[in-house]
Coordinates of C-alpha atoms in Angstrom, one line a residue:
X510 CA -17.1 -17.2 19.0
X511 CA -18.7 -16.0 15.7
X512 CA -22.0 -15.3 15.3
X513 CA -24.0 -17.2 13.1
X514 CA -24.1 -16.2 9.5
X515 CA -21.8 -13.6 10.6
X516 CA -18.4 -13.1 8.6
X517 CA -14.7 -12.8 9.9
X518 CA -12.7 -10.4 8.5
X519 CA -9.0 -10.2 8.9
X520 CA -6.9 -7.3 8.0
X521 CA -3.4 -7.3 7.7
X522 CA -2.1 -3.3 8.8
X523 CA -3.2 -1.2 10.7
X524 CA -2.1 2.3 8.3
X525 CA -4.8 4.1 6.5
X526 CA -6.3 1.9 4.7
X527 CA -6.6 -1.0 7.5
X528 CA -7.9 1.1 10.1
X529 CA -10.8 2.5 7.0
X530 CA -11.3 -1.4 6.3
X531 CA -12.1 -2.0 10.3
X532 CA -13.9 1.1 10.2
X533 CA -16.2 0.0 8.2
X534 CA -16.5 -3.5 8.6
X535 CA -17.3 -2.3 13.0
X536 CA -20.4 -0.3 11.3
X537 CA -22.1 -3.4 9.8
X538 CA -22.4 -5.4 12.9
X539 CA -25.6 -6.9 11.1
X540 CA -23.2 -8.2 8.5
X541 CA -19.4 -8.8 10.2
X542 CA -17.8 -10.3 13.4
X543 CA -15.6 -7.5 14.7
X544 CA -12.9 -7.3 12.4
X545 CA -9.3 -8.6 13.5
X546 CA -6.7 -6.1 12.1
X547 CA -2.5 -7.3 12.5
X548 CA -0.4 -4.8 13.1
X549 CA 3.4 -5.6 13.4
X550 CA 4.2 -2.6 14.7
X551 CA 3.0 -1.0 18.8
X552 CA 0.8 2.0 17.0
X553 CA -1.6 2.9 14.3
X554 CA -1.1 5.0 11.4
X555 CA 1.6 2.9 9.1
X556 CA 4.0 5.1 7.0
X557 CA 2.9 8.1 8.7
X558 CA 4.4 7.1 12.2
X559 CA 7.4 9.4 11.9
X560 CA 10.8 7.8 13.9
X561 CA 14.3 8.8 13.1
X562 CA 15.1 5.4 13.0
X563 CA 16.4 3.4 9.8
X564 CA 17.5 -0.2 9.3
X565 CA 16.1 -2.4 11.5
X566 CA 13.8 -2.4 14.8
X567 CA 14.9 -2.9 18.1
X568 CA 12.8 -5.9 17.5
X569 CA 14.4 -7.2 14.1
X570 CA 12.3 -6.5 12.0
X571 CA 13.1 -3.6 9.3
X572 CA 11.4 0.0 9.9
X573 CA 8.5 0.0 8.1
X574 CA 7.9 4.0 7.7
X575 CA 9.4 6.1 4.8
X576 CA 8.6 9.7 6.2
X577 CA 10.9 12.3 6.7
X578 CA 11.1 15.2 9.4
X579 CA 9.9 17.7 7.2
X580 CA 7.6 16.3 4.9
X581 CA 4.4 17.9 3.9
X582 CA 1.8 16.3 1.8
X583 CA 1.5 16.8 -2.0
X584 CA -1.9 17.4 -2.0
X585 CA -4.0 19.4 -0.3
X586 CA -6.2 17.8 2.8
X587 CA -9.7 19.1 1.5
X588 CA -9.0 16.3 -1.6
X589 CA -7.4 13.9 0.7
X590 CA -9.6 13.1 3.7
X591 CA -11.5 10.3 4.1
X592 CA -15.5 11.0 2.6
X593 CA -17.2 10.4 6.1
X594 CA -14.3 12.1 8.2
X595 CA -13.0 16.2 7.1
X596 CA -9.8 17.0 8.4
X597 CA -9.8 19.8 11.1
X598 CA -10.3 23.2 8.9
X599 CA -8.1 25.4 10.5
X600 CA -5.3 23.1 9.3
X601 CA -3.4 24.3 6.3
X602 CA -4.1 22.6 2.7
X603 CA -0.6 21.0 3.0
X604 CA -0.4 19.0 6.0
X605 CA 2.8 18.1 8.1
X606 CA 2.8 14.5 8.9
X607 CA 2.2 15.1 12.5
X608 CA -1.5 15.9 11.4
X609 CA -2.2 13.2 8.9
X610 CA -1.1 10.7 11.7
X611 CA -3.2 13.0 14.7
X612 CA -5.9 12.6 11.8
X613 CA -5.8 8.7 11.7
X614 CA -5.7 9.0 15.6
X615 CA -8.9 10.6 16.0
X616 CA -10.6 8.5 13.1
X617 CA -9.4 5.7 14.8
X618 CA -11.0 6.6 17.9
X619 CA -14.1 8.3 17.0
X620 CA -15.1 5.3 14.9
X621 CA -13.9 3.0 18.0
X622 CA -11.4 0.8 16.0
X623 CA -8.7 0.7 18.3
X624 CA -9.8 -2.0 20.2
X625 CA -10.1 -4.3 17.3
X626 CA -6.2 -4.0 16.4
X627 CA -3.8 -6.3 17.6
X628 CA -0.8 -4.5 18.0
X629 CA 2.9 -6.2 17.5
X630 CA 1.1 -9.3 15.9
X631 CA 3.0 -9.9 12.6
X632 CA 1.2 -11.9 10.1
X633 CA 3.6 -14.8 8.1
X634 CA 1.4 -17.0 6.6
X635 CA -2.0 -16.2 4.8
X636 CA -3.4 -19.6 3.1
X637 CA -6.4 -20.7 1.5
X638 CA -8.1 -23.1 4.2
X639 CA -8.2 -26.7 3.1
X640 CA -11.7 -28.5 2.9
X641 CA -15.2 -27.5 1.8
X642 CA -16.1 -24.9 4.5
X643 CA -13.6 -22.7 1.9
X644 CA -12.5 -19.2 4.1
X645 CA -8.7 -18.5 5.0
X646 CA -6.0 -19.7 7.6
X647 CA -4.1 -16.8 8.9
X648 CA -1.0 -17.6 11.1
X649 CA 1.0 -15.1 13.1
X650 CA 3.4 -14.2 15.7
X651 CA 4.2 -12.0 18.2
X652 CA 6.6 -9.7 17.3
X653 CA 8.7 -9.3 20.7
X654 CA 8.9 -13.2 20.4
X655 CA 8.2 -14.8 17.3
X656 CA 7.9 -18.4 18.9
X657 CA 4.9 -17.2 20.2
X658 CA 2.0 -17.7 17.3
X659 CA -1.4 -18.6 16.6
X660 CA -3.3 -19.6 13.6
X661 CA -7.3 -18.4 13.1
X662 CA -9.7 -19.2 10.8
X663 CA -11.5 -15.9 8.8
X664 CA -14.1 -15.8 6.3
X665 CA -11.9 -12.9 4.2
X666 CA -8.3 -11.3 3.9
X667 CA -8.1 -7.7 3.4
X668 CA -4.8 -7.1 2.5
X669 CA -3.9 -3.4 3.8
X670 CA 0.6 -3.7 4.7
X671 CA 0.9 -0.4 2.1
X672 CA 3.7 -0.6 -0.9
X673 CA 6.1 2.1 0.9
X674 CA 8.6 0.4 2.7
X675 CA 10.5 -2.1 0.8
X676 CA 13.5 -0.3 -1.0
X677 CA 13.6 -0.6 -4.8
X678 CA 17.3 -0.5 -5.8
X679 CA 17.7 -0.5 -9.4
X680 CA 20.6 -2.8 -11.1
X681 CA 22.9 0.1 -11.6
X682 CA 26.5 -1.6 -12.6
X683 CA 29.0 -0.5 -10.1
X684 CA 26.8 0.9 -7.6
X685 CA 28.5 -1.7 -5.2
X686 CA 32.0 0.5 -5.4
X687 CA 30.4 3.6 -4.4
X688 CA 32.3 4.5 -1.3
X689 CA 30.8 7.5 -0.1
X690 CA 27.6 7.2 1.7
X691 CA 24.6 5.1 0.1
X692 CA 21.2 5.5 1.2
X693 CA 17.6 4.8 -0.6
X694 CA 14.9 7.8 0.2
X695 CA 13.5 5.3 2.6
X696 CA 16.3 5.8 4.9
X697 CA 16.3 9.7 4.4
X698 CA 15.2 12.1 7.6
X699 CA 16.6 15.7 7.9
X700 CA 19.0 17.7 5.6
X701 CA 21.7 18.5 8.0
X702 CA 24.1 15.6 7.8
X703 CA 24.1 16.0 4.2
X704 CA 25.8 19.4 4.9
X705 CA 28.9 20.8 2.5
X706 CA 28.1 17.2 0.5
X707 CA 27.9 17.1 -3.1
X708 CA 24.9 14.6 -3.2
X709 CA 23.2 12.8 -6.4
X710 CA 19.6 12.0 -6.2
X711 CA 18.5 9.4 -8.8
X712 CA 15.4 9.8 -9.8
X713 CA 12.7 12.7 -10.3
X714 CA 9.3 11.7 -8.6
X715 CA 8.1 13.5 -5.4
X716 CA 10.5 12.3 -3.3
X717 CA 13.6 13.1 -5.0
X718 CA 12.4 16.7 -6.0
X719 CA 11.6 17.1 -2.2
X720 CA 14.8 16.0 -1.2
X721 CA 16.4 18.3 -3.8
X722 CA 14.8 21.5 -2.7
X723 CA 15.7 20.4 1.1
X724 CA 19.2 19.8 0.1
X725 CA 20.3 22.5 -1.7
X726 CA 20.1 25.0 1.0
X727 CA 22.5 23.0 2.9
X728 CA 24.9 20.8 0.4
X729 CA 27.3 22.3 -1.6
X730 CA 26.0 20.7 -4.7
X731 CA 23.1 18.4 -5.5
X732 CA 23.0 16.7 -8.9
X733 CA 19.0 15.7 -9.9
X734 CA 19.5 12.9 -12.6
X735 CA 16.6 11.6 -14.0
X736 CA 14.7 11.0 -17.7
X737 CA 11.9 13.6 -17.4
X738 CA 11.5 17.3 -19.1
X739 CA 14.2 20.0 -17.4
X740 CA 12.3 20.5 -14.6
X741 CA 12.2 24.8 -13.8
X742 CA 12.7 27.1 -11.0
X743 CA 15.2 24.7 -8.9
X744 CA 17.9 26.2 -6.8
X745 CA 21.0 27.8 -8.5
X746 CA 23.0 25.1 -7.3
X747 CA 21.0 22.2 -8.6
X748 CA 22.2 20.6 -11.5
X749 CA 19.7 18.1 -13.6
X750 CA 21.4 15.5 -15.5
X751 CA 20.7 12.4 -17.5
X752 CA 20.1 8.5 -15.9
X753 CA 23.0 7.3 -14.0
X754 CA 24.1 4.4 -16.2
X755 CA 27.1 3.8 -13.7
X756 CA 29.2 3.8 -10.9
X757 CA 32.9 3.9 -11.0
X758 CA 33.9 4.5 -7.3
X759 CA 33.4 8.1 -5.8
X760 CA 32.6 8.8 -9.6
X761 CA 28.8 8.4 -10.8
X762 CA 28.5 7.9 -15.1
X763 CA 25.6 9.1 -16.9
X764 CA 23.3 8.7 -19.9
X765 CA 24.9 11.6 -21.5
X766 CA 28.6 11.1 -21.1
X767 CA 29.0 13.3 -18.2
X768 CA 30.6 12.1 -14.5
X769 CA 30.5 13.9 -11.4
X770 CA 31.6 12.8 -8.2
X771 CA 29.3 12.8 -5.2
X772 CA 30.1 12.3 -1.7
X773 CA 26.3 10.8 -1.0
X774 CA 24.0 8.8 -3.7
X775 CA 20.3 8.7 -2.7
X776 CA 18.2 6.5 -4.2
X777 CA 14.9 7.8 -5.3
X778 CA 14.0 5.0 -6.9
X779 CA 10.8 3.9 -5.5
X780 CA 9.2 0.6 -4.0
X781 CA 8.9 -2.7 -4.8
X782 CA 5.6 -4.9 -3.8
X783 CA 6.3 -7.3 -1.6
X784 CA 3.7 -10.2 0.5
X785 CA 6.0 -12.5 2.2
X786 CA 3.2 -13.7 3.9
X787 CA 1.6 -15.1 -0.1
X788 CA 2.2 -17.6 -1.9
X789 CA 2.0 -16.1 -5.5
X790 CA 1.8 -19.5 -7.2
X791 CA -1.4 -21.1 -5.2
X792 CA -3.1 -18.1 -6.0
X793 CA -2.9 -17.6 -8.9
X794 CA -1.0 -14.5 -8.9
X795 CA 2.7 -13.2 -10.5
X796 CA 4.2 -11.1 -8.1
X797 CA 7.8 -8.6 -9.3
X798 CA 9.2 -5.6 -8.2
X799 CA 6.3 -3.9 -9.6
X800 CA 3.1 -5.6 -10.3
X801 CA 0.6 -7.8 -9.1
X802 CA -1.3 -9.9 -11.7
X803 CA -4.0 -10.5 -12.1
X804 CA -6.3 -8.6 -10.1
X805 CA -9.6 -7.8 -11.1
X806 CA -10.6 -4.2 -10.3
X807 CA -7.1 -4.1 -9.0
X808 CA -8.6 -5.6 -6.0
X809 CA -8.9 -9.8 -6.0
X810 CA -7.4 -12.2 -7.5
X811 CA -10.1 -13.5 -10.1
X812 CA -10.3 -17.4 -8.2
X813 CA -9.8 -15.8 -4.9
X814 CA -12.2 -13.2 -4.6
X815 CA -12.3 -12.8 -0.9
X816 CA -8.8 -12.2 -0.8
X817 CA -8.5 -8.4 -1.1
X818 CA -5.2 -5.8 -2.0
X819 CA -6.3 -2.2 -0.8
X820 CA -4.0 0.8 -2.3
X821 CA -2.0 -0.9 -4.6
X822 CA -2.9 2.2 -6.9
X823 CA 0.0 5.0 -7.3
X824 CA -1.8 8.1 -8.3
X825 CA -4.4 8.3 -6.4
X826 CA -5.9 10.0 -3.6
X827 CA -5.4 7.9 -1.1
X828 CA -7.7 8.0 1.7
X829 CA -10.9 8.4 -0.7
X830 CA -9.4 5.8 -2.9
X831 CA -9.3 3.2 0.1
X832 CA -12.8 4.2 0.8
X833 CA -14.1 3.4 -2.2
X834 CA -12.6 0.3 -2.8
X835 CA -13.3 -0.9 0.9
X836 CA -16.9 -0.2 0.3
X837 CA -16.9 -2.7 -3.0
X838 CA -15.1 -5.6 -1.3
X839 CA -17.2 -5.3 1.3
X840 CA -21.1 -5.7 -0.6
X841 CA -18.9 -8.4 -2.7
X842 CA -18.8 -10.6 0.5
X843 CA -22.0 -9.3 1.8
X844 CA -23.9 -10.5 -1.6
X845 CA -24.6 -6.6 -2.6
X846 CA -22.5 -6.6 -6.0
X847 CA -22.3 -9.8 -8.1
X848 CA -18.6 -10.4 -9.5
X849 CA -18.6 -11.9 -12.7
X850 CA -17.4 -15.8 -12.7
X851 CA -13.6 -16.6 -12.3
X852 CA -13.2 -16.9 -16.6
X853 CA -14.6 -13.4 -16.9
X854 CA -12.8 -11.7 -14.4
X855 CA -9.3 -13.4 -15.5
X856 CA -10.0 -12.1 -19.0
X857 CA -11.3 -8.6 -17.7
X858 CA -7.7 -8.2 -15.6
X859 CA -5.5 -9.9 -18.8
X860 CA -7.5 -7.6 -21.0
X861 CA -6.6 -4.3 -19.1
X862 CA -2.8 -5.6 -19.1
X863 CA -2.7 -5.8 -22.8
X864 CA -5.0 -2.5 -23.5
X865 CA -2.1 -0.8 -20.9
X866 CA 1.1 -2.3 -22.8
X867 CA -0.7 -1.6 -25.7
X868 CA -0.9 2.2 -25.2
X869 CA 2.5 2.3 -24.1
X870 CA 2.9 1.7 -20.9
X871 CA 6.1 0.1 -19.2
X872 CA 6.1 -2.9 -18.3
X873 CA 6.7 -1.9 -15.1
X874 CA 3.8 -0.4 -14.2
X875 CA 2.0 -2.7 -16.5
X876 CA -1.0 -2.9 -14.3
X877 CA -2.0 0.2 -15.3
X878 CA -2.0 1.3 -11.6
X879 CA 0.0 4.6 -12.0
X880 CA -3.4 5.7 -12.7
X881 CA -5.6 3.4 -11.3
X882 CA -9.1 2.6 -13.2
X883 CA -10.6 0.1 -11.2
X884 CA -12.5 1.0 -8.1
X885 CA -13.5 4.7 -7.9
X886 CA -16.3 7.0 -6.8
X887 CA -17.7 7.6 -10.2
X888 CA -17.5 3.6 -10.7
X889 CA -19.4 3.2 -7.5
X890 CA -22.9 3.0 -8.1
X891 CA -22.5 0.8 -11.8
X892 CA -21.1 -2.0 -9.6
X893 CA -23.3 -2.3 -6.9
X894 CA -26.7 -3.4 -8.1
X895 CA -29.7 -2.2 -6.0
X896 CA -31.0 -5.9 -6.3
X897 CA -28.5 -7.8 -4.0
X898 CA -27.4 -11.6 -4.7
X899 CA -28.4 -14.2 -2.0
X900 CA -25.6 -13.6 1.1
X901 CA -22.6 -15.6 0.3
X902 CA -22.4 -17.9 3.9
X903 CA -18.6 -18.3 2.9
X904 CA -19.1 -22.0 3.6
X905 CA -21.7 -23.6 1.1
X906 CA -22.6 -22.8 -2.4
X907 CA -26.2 -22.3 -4.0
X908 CA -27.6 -25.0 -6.8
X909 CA -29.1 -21.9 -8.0
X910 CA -26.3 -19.8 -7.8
X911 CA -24.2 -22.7 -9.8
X912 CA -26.2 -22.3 -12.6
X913 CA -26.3 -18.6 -12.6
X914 CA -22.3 -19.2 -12.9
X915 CA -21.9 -16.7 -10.7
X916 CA -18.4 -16.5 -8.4
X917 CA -18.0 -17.3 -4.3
X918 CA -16.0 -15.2 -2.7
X919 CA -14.4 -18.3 -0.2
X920 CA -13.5 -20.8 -3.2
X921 CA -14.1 -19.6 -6.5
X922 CA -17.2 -22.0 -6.9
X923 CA -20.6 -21.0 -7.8
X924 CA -22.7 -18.7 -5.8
X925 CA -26.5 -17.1 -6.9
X926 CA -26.2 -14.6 -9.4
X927 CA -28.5 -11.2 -8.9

């Protein structure tokens, strides 16, 4: 049973950013109930649990990790570690994946989180609970038998299931003629079946220049096509073309008139967002391919606010940018830093849409969260006032706090202002 005045947090994943959420919620025993943390899967780390397999579990349900056998980070670990936790020095700056996941392993159990995780429990419903005690209903089920399932009552949601693993496919005519082999990067391990190919990699981003500098050693041709800038110093048998604008069976059409034909067509297309346990509609919130509106400080949904989306950002650094943001939605449901009232923060989130599509931005990232601007280290301090607001009980609201208009993080009523 929960302690008195005590909050229950659940978190949904048990990747980076789910075992930093429990990691810090475990240090504030003054503050939090142990924190609950789902994790569909039988181990920690999320995307960075490397397994050859693609498709679909021996479970049923679909792999969840994107990595690839010989992936190495981007960026070098003395940016990406987490604040309170360096990686090991003698690593290299550009990790293989086996380290970031031995990393999360010894986070995980130097800051004893482990026990906290329920492992194969897959969340499918997450639902504002009915009545005037406000917090949320959180149902799920085993994942070796999904008849099995429970339903639990928690104070907060901190959504942490990562934006990785649900293939983006764009609406390319034809593409359903192709008959050579068709894979999205999701499904991509090692370069060696891809040997003697001629392979066509849509789309420029890290993944498909990594794929193209692994595959050209090995295929006889790979074809990069994509809308950026030639990019320089590719292999000699790497040729960078326009958008594909269609498919015509074996033969891919592009932007610029030209057709090649490709044996393989990798899709390096990116990810969609995707919540099956949400519905959008009672929250308030539009949910596509590729945003999530509105969120305030890319965080909460402005009449939800202790409902919580953690690295929903795109360029970032991750780890430090789940830190950060963990550490505001935290004080918001300890009573630390005051959120504005629901009005505010729904014009603050539509008013950072239109200032993004006003600048130019696609509508497809038209969160503005290829570059995230909501939660960072420099924002920190600004948004949590040294003065805290009375402790939100997360199940009655203040007559003071009313008037001060200020916002509860359970319903969205009124809570004391600082």
């Amino acid at each position: 049973m929960t302690a008195p005045g005590k909050l229950r947090v659940a978190v949904i994943g048990a990747g980076a950013a789910g075992l930093c959420a429990a990691r810090h919620i475990v240090a504030r025993p003054e503050s939090f109930a142990p924190p609950v943390v789902f994790e569909a899967s039988s181990r920690i780390g999320g995307t960075w649990v490397y397994t050859e397999e693609t498709g679909q579990r021996p479970d049923g349900l679909p792999v969840h990790s994107s990595m690839y056998r010989d992936l190495r980070t981007n960026l070098p670990k003395e940016v990406m570690a987490f604040p309170d936790f360096p990686f090991d020095p003698s690593l290299p700056s550009f990790l293989h994946h086996s380290d970031v996941l031995a990393y999360l392993e010894s986070y995980t159990d130097h800051f004893r989180v482990r026990e906290h995780v329920r492992f194969s429990w897959l969340v499918d419903a997450v639902s504002p609970a009915e009545g005037t005690e406000g917090g949320w209903d959180v149902t799920a089920c085993w994942a070796q038998d999904r008849m099995v399932q429970a339903t639990e009552r928690f104070d907060a949601v901190i959504v942490c299931s990562g934006h990785y693993s649900d293939p983006f496919v764009p609406p390319i005519p034809g593409l359903e003629t192709f008959p050579g082999r068709l894979l999205h990067s999701h499904e991509y391990r090692c370069p060696e079946p891809f040997a003697g190919r001629t392979v066509v990699l849509l789309g420029a981003g890290p993944s498909g220049v990594d794929l193209t500098l692994q595959l050209a050693p090995v295929a006889q041709r790979v074809i990069l096509s994509h809308r950026q800038p030639t990019l320089s110093a590719l292999p000699g048998n790497v040729l960078q073309t326009a958008p594909a604008v269609g498919v015509a069976g074996d033969t891919v059409q592009f932007g610029d008139g030209a057709e090649h034909r490709a044996d393989v067509l990798i899709l390096c297309t990116g990810y969609r967002y995707r919540f099956p346990f949400l519905s959008p509609a009672r929250l308030g919130l539009r949910i596509t391919d590729h945003t999530v509106t509105p969120l305030y400080r890319h965080l909460l949904p402005p009449h939800h606010p202790s409902l919580f989306f953690i690295g929903l950002c795109k360029q970032i650094c991750p780890f430090p940018h789940f830190h950060c943001q963990l550490l505001f939605c935290l004080a918001v449901l300890v009573g630390t830093c005051c959120l504005p009232s629901a009005a505010e923060m729904q014009v603050a989130a539509e008013g950072q849409l239109r200032q993004h599509l006003g600048a130019g931005g696609p509508p497809s990232t038209s969160t503005g969260w290829e570059s995230c601007s909501g939660v960072t280290a420099r924002s920190w301090h600004s948004w949590v006032g040294s003065s805290p607001c009375s402790r939100w009980s997360g199940r009655s609201t203040s007559p003071r706090g009313r008037a001060a208009g200020r916002t509860s993080p359970a319903t969205g009523a009124s809570t004391t202002g600082c």
